[in-house]
Amino acid sequence: MPLHTPLTDLFGLQHPIILAPMAGVSGGALAAAVASAGGLGLIGGGYGDEAWGGEDWLNREYAIATETSGGERLGVGFITWSLAKKPKLLDVALAHKPTAIMLSFGDPASFSEQIHKAGALLICQVQTLAAARAAVAAGADVIVAQGTEAGGHGASRGTMALVPAVVDAAAPVPVVAAGGIADGRGLAAALALGAAGALVGTRFFAAAEAGGHPNAGERIVAAGGDHTRRTSVVDIIRGKDWPQPYTGRVLVNDFVDRWHGKEAVLTGNLADESARYAEAAATGNFDEAAIHAGEAVDLIHDVLPAGKILSGMTAEAEQILRNLASLPK
Ligand SMILES: Cc1cc2nc3c(=O)[nH]c(=O)nc-3n(C[C@H](O)[C@H](O)[C@H](O)COP(=O)(O)O)c2cc1C
């Protein structure tokens, strides 16, 4: 008996799972794999660079996703403050008639009307109650409440307390939980908190169809959640101008150990350090180049096809909820 929630109804999903639109990871192949398995597959538009997220890239990856999955249950996620600098990318995404556009990290209000006029639903990822209220006012159809456990960029509130508070504040707009959800236990917990589903990033980074360097998935499997950290040093070295209060959660490595807490010194050494960093990223030297990943790495023991990850997660959640439902009164 599949899990049926307001999220599955709204998007015509078989399972209440959304692939996070991860920059450098969620390309057309991964989005298609999640969509084909009955979830919502969001392509990660990232910073809209030529190598990842730019116009040609977006057209190519969307075509791959459509060919492989049939075109249903697909969308694109953008980093809102970055999209504001390259708004044409929204036109490019909407031309593919996506099911949804997701906006994270910034004010969604100026994009909402264009998204709805094109017939797409608007998903807004937020990290605070205030941002949840603003997203509802801007016309969000779904709110993703993202806790600090999450891989990649985020803020400081934890998933456990944030999700039910956002559920209360956003009602009747459905809320999806994000941050630290990597198996059926997390999905069942999200539903128990009142969420209509889960948005999953780190677990799908260790999927066979994930983009990025092939070594990254194995590093995630080997990593422990005690050794992730929110930091700005990876943004400084890559020249990504993230506004406050966002930091990126990464696996701690030699580079992060060397520079976290010494941001001003790093900023003064950019000329030397950034060439070294770019070389490490290109060759998959993850002692130096960062892997964005969340605390849920503890729960990831293998690199699997995304469809298997999704079906395993939902089957486990269903079993847990069935067991709980049979508690004597
Ligand atoms: C490698 C990686 C890259 C990410 N890139 C983006 C991004 O470009 N845009 C975005 O909205 N969120 C991004 N995120 C955050 C996800 O949207 C999501 O909140 C997070 O992955 C959920 O937590 P989890 O990693 O514990 O599943 C990224 C996450 C990871 C792990």
GROMACS .gro file of C-alpha atoms and ligand atoms in nm:
model
  360
    1MET     CA    1   0.000   0.000   0.000
    2PRO     CA    2   0.193   0.309  -0.120
    3LEU     CA    3   0.211   0.618   0.101
    4HIS     CA    4  -0.056   0.863  -0.010
    5THR     CA    5  -0.019   1.228   0.099
    6PRO     CA    6  -0.114   1.579  -0.022
    7LEU     CA    7   0.228   1.583  -0.196
    8THR     CA    8   0.161   1.267  -0.398
    9ASP     CA    9  -0.182   1.408  -0.492
   10LEU     CA   10  -0.047   1.747  -0.598
   11PHE     CA   11   0.228   1.615  -0.826
   12GLY     CA   12   0.080   1.279  -0.927
   13LEU     CA   13   0.361   1.089  -0.749
   14GLN     CA   14   0.364   0.725  -0.648
   15HIS     CA   15   0.590   0.803  -0.351
   16PRO     CA   16   0.623   1.118  -0.135
   17ILE     CA   17   0.989   1.175  -0.221
   18ILE     CA   18   1.152   1.470  -0.397
   19LEU     CA   19   1.506   1.457  -0.533
   20ALA     CA   20   1.689   1.768  -0.405
   21PRO     CA   21   1.809   1.984  -0.696
   22MET     CA   22   2.176   1.941  -0.603
   23ALA     CA   23   2.426   2.156  -0.793
   24GLY     CA   24   2.683   1.932  -0.958
   25VAL     CA   25   2.490   1.613  -0.872
   26SER     CA   26   2.124   1.623  -0.983
   27GLY     CA   27   2.155   1.617  -1.362
   28GLY     CA   28   1.907   1.475  -1.613
   29ALA     CA   29   1.998   1.110  -1.548
   30LEU     CA   30   1.941   1.127  -1.172
   31ALA     CA   31   1.620   1.332  -1.205
   32ALA     CA   32   1.488   1.081  -1.459
   33ALA     CA   33   1.573   0.786  -1.235
   34VAL     CA   34   1.379   0.937  -0.944
   35ALA     CA   35   1.086   1.038  -1.165
   36SER     CA   36   1.071   0.691  -1.324
   37ALA     CA   37   1.061   0.537  -0.977
   38GLY     CA   38   0.756   0.750  -0.888
   39GLY     CA   39   0.916   1.047  -0.709
   40LEU     CA   40   0.964   1.407  -0.823
   41GLY     CA   41   1.298   1.452  -1.002
   42LEU     CA   42   1.439   1.803  -0.974
   43ILE     CA   43   1.736   1.896  -1.190
   44GLY     CA   44   1.982   2.119  -1.003
   45GLY     CA   45   2.040   2.446  -1.188
   46GLY     CA   46   2.315   2.544  -0.942
   47TYR     CA   47   2.488   2.872  -1.024
   48GLY     CA   48   2.397   2.861  -1.394
   49ASP     CA   49   2.760   2.822  -1.506
   50GLU     CA   50   2.850   2.693  -1.851
   51ALA     CA   51   2.981   2.365  -1.708
   52TRP     CA   52   2.676   2.308  -1.486
   53GLY     CA   53   2.339   2.482  -1.494
   54GLY     CA   54   2.386   2.721  -1.789
   55GLU     CA   55   2.138   2.748  -2.078
   56ASP     CA   56   2.291   2.478  -2.302
   57TRP     CA   57   2.349   2.251  -2.006
   58LEU     CA   58   1.991   2.291  -1.885
   59ASN     CA   59   1.843   2.217  -2.229
   60ARG     CA   60   2.065   1.911  -2.267
   61GLU     CA   61   1.996   1.768  -1.921
   62TYR     CA   62   1.622   1.832  -1.943
   63ALA     CA   63   1.616   1.649  -2.277
   64ILE     CA   64   1.801   1.354  -2.122
   65ALA     CA   65   1.557   1.349  -1.831
   66THR     CA   66   1.253   1.365  -2.060
   67GLU     CA   67   1.382   1.092  -2.293
   68THR     CA   68   1.458   0.856  -2.008
   69SER     CA   69   1.151   0.915  -1.791
   70GLY     CA   70   0.881   1.017  -2.038
   71GLY     CA   71   0.872   1.375  -1.912
   72GLU     CA   72   0.638   1.335  -1.615
   73ARG     CA   73   0.727   1.439  -1.258
   74LEU     CA   74   1.025   1.653  -1.358
   75GLY     CA   75   1.133   2.002  -1.256
   76VAL     CA   76   1.424   2.233  -1.195
   77GLY     CA   77   1.559   2.388  -0.876
   78PHE     CA   78   1.742   2.719  -0.863
   79ILE     CA   79   1.949   2.904  -0.603
   80THR     CA   80   1.729   3.213  -0.583
   81TRP     CA   81   1.998   3.479  -0.527
   82SER     CA   82   2.198   3.336  -0.817
   83LEU     CA   83   1.890   3.313  -1.045
   84ALA     CA   84   1.825   3.682  -0.978
   85LYS     CA   85   2.158   3.751  -1.155
   86LYS     CA   86   2.071   3.520  -1.451
   87PRO     CA   87   1.688   3.534  -1.474
   88LYS     CA   88   1.688   3.408  -1.834
   89LEU     CA   89   1.753   3.059  -1.696
   90LEU     CA   90   1.399   3.053  -1.558
   91ASP     CA   91   1.262   3.111  -1.912
   92VAL     CA   92   1.480   2.824  -2.034
   93ALA     CA   93   1.351   2.590  -1.761
   94LEU     CA   94   0.985   2.690  -1.808
   95ALA     CA   95   1.006   2.627  -2.183
   96HIS     CA   96   1.033   2.256  -2.095
   97LYS     CA   97   0.691   2.265  -1.922
   98PRO     CA   98   0.820   2.137  -1.587
   99THR     CA   99   0.585   2.005  -1.320
  100ALA     CA  100   0.755   2.230  -1.065
  101ILE     CA  101   1.022   2.493  -1.009
  102MET     CA  102   1.196   2.497  -0.673
  103LEU     CA  103   1.355   2.813  -0.534
  104SER     CA  104   1.592   2.810  -0.237
  105PHE     CA  105   1.801   3.070  -0.059
  106GLY     CA  106   1.648   3.409  -0.126
  107ASP     CA  107   1.318   3.589  -0.184
  108PRO     CA  108   1.094   3.395  -0.426
  109ALA     CA  109   0.831   3.672  -0.464
  110SER     CA  110   0.956   3.822  -0.790
  111PHE     CA  111   0.954   3.484  -0.972
  112SER     CA  112   0.624   3.341  -0.846
  113GLU     CA  113   0.389   3.491  -1.104
  114GLN     CA  114   0.603   3.387  -1.402
  115ILE     CA  115   0.625   3.030  -1.271
  116HIS     CA  116   0.250   2.999  -1.216
  117LYS     CA  117   0.164   3.163  -1.550
  118ALA     CA  118   0.375   2.897  -1.722
  119GLY     CA  119   0.166   2.628  -1.551
  120ALA     CA  120   0.431   2.504  -1.307
  121LEU     CA  121   0.394   2.466  -0.932
  122LEU     CA  122   0.627   2.662  -0.703
  123ILE     CA  123   0.823   2.482  -0.431
  124CYS     CA  124   1.012   2.706  -0.186
  125GLN     CA  125   1.283   2.570   0.044
  126VAL     CA  126   1.312   2.763   0.372
  127GLN     CA  127   1.522   2.745   0.688
  128THR     CA  128   1.315   2.961   0.926
  129LEU     CA  129   0.951   3.021   1.018
  130ALA     CA  130   0.975   3.379   0.894
  131ALA     CA  131   1.090   3.260   0.551
  132ALA     CA  132   0.810   2.999   0.547
  133ARG     CA  133   0.550   3.271   0.606
  134ALA     CA  134   0.706   3.488   0.333
  135ALA     CA  135   0.702   3.194   0.089
  136VAL     CA  136   0.333   3.129   0.158
  137ALA     CA  137   0.263   3.500   0.099
  138ALA     CA  138   0.457   3.478  -0.228
  139GLY     CA  139   0.227   3.198  -0.346
  140ALA     CA  140   0.432   2.884  -0.280
  141ASP     CA  141   0.242   2.563  -0.355
  142VAL     CA  142   0.475   2.353  -0.138
  143ILE     CA  143   0.717   2.454   0.136
  144VAL     CA  144   1.033   2.253   0.204
  145ALA     CA  145   1.144   2.301   0.565
  146GLN     CA  146   1.518   2.238   0.564
  147GLY     CA  147   1.702   2.160   0.886
  148THR     CA  148   2.067   2.226   0.953
  149GLU     CA  149   2.153   1.854   0.926
  150ALA     CA  150   2.120   1.892   0.549
  151GLY     CA  151   2.407   1.855   0.308
  152GLY     CA  152   2.498   2.162   0.105
  153HIS     CA  153   2.380   2.510   0.191
  154GLY     CA  154   2.144   2.583   0.474
  155ALA     CA  155   2.117   2.759   0.806
  156SER     CA  156   2.099   2.676   1.175
  157ARG     CA  157   1.762   2.534   1.282
  158GLY     CA  158   1.721   2.157   1.330
  159THR     CA  159   1.477   1.948   1.126
  160MET     CA  160   1.296   1.799   1.429
  161ALA     CA  161   1.158   2.126   1.568
  162LEU     CA  162   1.145   2.327   1.245
  163VAL     CA  163   0.924   2.091   1.043
  164PRO     CA  164   0.617   2.078   1.271
  165ALA     CA  165   0.641   2.452   1.335
  166VAL     CA  166   0.641   2.520   0.961
  167VAL     CA  167   0.354   2.271   0.915
  168ASP     CA  168   0.149   2.479   1.161
  169ALA     CA  169   0.251   2.813   1.012
  170ALA     CA  170   0.203   2.719   0.646
  171ALA     CA  171  -0.126   2.525   0.668
  172PRO     CA  172  -0.301   2.443   0.439
  173VAL     CA  173   0.008   2.459   0.213
  174PRO     CA  174   0.179   2.117   0.224
  175VAL     CA  175   0.521   2.100   0.387
  176VAL     CA  176   0.804   1.864   0.296
  177ALA     CA  177   1.085   1.785   0.539
  178ALA     CA  178   1.452   1.807   0.439
  179GLY     CA  179   1.779   1.758   0.624
  180GLY     CA  180   1.905   1.426   0.754
  181ILE     CA  181   1.651   1.198   0.583
  182ALA     CA  182   1.824   0.903   0.418
  183ASP     CA  183   1.616   0.595   0.495
  184GLY     CA  184   1.263   0.479   0.576
  185ARG     CA  185   1.300   0.575   0.941
  186GLY     CA  186   1.360   0.937   0.844
  187LEU     CA  187   1.072   0.935   0.597
  188ALA     CA  188   0.833   0.787   0.855
  189ALA     CA  189   0.951   1.045   1.112
  190ALA     CA  190   0.891   1.328   0.862
  191LEU     CA  191   0.534   1.207   0.806
  192ALA     CA  192   0.484   1.178   1.183
  193LEU     CA  193   0.593   1.543   1.218
  194GLY     CA  194   0.311   1.640   0.985
  195ALA     CA  195   0.513   1.668   0.664
  196ALA     CA  196   0.363   1.546   0.337
  197GLY     CA  197   0.691   1.390   0.225
  198ALA     CA  198   1.068   1.426   0.223
  199LEU     CA  199   1.318   1.604   0.002
  200VAL     CA  200   1.634   1.396  -0.011
  201GLY     CA  201   1.980   1.509  -0.117
  202THR     CA  202   2.279   1.335   0.039
  203ARG     CA  203   2.134   0.982   0.000
  204PHE     CA  204   2.088   1.039  -0.374
  205PHE     CA  205   2.443   1.175  -0.404
  206ALA     CA  206   2.545   0.812  -0.348
  207ALA     CA  207   2.326   0.696  -0.639
  208ALA     CA  208   2.462   0.530  -0.951
  209GLU     CA  209   2.311   0.806  -1.170
  210ALA     CA  210   2.452   1.100  -0.967
  211GLY     CA  211   2.656   1.359  -1.154
  212GLY     CA  212   2.997   1.475  -1.042
  213HIS     CA  213   3.319   1.282  -0.989
  214PRO     CA  214   3.273   0.902  -0.970
  215ASN     CA  215   3.480   0.884  -0.645
  216ALA     CA  216   3.238   1.108  -0.455
  217GLY     CA  217   2.976   0.839  -0.386
  218GLU     CA  218   3.234   0.607  -0.227
  219ARG     CA  219   3.361   0.894  -0.010
  220ILE     CA  220   3.006   0.947   0.117
  221VAL     CA  221   2.970   0.575   0.193
  222ALA     CA  222   3.296   0.583   0.390
  223ALA     CA  223   3.216   0.908   0.575
  224GLY     CA  224   3.073   0.958   0.924
  225GLY     CA  225   2.822   1.219   1.033
  226ASP     CA  226   3.051   1.334   1.316
  227HIS     CA  227   3.285   1.460   1.046
  228THR     CA  228   3.063   1.701   0.856
  229ARG     CA  229   3.068   2.073   0.920
  230ARG     CA  230   2.891   2.392   0.815
  231THR     CA  231   3.151   2.632   0.680
  232SER     CA  232   3.206   2.922   0.441
  233VAL     CA  233   3.561   2.836   0.335
  234VAL     CA  234   3.447   2.629   0.037
  235ASP     CA  235   3.242   2.925  -0.092
  236ILE     CA  236   3.535   3.162  -0.040
  237ILE     CA  237   3.775   2.943  -0.238
  238ARG     CA  238   3.523   2.893  -0.522
  239GLY     CA  239   3.435   3.264  -0.536
  240LYS     CA  240   3.068   3.198  -0.456
  241ASP     CA  241   2.922   3.505  -0.296
  242TRP     CA  242   2.673   3.346  -0.055
  243PRO     CA  243   2.473   3.592   0.157
  244GLN     CA  244   2.423   3.553   0.532
  245PRO     CA  245   2.307   3.336   0.705
  246TYR     CA  246   2.386   3.049   0.468
  247THR     CA  247   2.682   2.814   0.507
  248GLY     CA  248   2.755   2.486   0.331
  249ARG     CA  249   2.769   2.149   0.508
  250VAL     CA  250   3.060   1.944   0.376
  251LEU     CA  251   3.265   1.639   0.473
  252VAL     CA  252   3.557   1.766   0.680
  253ASN     CA  253   3.881   1.718   0.486
  254ASP     CA  254   4.237   1.860   0.490
  255PHE     CA  255   4.127   2.183   0.318
  256VAL     CA  256   3.844   2.248   0.565
  257ASP     CA  257   4.067   2.158   0.861
  258ARG     CA  258   4.332   2.402   0.737
  259TRP     CA  259   4.108   2.701   0.675
  260HIS     CA  260   3.785   2.683   0.879
  261GLY     CA  261   3.808   2.965   1.135
  262LYS     CA  262   4.076   3.143   0.928
  263GLU     CA  263   3.845   3.286   0.662
  264ALA     CA  264   4.018   3.626   0.648
  265VAL     CA  265   4.362   3.465   0.594
  266LEU     CA  266   4.216   3.242   0.322
  267THR     CA  267   4.067   3.546   0.150
  268GLY     CA  268   4.418   3.698   0.147
  269ASN     CA  269   4.568   3.379  -0.007
  270LEU     CA  270   4.316   3.319  -0.281
  271ALA     CA  271   4.560   3.348  -0.570
  272ASP     CA  272   4.768   3.048  -0.455
  273GLU     CA  273   4.495   2.841  -0.299
  274SER     CA  274   4.224   2.863  -0.566
  275ALA     CA  275   4.436   2.711  -0.846
  276ARG     CA  276   4.525   2.424  -0.615
  277TYR     CA  277   4.161   2.380  -0.518
  278ALA     CA  278   4.039   2.380  -0.880
  279GLU     CA  279   4.296   2.115  -0.971
  280ALA     CA  280   4.188   1.897  -0.676
  281ALA     CA  281   3.820   1.931  -0.775
  282ALA     CA  282   3.896   1.836  -1.137
  283THR     CA  283   4.095   1.525  -1.041
  284GLY     CA  284   3.865   1.405  -0.763
  285ASN     CA  285   4.118   1.468  -0.486
  286PHE     CA  286   3.866   1.494  -0.204
  287ASP     CA  287   4.130   1.543   0.067
  288GLU     CA  288   4.143   1.896  -0.076
  289ALA     CA  289   3.822   1.948  -0.277
  290ALA     CA  290   3.501   1.955  -0.078
  291ILE     CA  291   3.212   1.713  -0.095
  292HIS     CA  292   2.885   1.873   0.012
  293ALA     CA  293   2.702   1.616   0.222
  294GLY     CA  294   2.487   1.606   0.534
  295GLU     CA  295   2.484   1.434   0.870
  296ALA     CA  296   2.288   1.145   0.718
  297VAL     CA  297   2.610   1.002   0.569
  298ASP     CA  298   2.606   0.768   0.873
  299LEU     CA  299   2.304   0.594   0.721
  300ILE     CA  300   2.451   0.541   0.374
  301HIS     CA  301   2.629   0.209   0.320
  302ASP     CA  302   2.626   0.161  -0.055
  303VAL     CA  303   2.605   0.330  -0.393
  304LEU     CA  304   2.280   0.207  -0.550
  305PRO     CA  305   2.057   0.293  -0.846
  306ALA     CA  306   1.830   0.583  -0.742
  307GLY     CA  307   1.515   0.376  -0.805
  308LYS     CA  308   1.635   0.116  -0.554
  309ILE     CA  309   1.713   0.385  -0.297
  310LEU     CA  310   1.365   0.527  -0.338
  311SER     CA  311   1.180   0.195  -0.324
  312GLY     CA  312   1.384   0.078  -0.023
  313MET     CA  313   1.316   0.400   0.165
  314THR     CA  314   0.942   0.397   0.101
  315ALA     CA  315   0.900   0.023   0.174
  316GLU     CA  316   1.081   0.067   0.507
  317ALA     CA  317   0.868   0.372   0.598
  318GLU     CA  318   0.548   0.184   0.513
  319GLN     CA  319   0.653  -0.108   0.734
  320ILE     CA  320   0.738   0.124   1.026
  321LEU     CA  321   0.407   0.308   0.999
  322ARG     CA  322   0.218  -0.021   0.974
  323ASN     CA  323   0.390  -0.147   1.289
  324LEU     CA  324   0.315   0.176   1.474
  325ALA     CA  325  -0.048   0.168   1.361
  326SER     CA  326  -0.091  -0.173   1.519
  327LEU     CA  327  -0.001  -0.044   1.867
  328PRO     CA  328  -0.272  -0.152   2.112
  329LYS     CA  329  -0.505   0.129   2.221
  330LIG     C1  330   2.581   1.798  -0.292
  330LIG     C2  331   2.465   1.886  -0.257
  330LIG     C3  332   2.438   1.995  -0.336
  330LIG     C4  333   2.327   2.076  -0.309
  330LIG     N1  334   2.298   2.179  -0.394
  330LIG     C5  335   2.182   2.246  -0.378
  330LIG     C6  336   2.140   2.340  -0.476
  330LIG     O1  337   2.209   2.366  -0.574
  330LIG     N2  338   2.022   2.403  -0.458
  330LIG     C7  339   1.941   2.374  -0.351
  330LIG     O2  340   1.832   2.428  -0.341
  330LIG     N3  341   1.981   2.288  -0.254
  330LIG     C8  342   2.097   2.222  -0.267
  330LIG     N4  343   2.134   2.131  -0.172
  330LIG     C9  344   2.051   2.115  -0.049
  330LIG    C10  345   1.930   2.027  -0.077
  330LIG     O3  346   1.832   2.103  -0.146
  330LIG    C11  347   1.864   1.970   0.048
  330LIG     O4  348   1.817   2.070   0.132
  330LIG    C12  349   1.950   1.876   0.129
  330LIG     O5  350   2.026   1.791   0.048
  330LIG    C13  351   1.861   1.794   0.223
  330LIG     O6  352   1.934   1.732   0.324
  330LIG     P1  353   2.009   1.591   0.307
  330LIG     O7  354   2.131   1.623   0.227
  330LIG     O8  355   2.038   1.550   0.445
  330LIG     O9  356   1.915   1.498   0.235
  330LIG    C14  357   2.246   2.050  -0.196
  330LIG    C15  358   2.275   1.940  -0.116
  330LIG    C16  359   2.383   1.859  -0.144
  330LIG    C17  360   2.410   1.739  -0.057
   0.00000   0.00000   0.00000
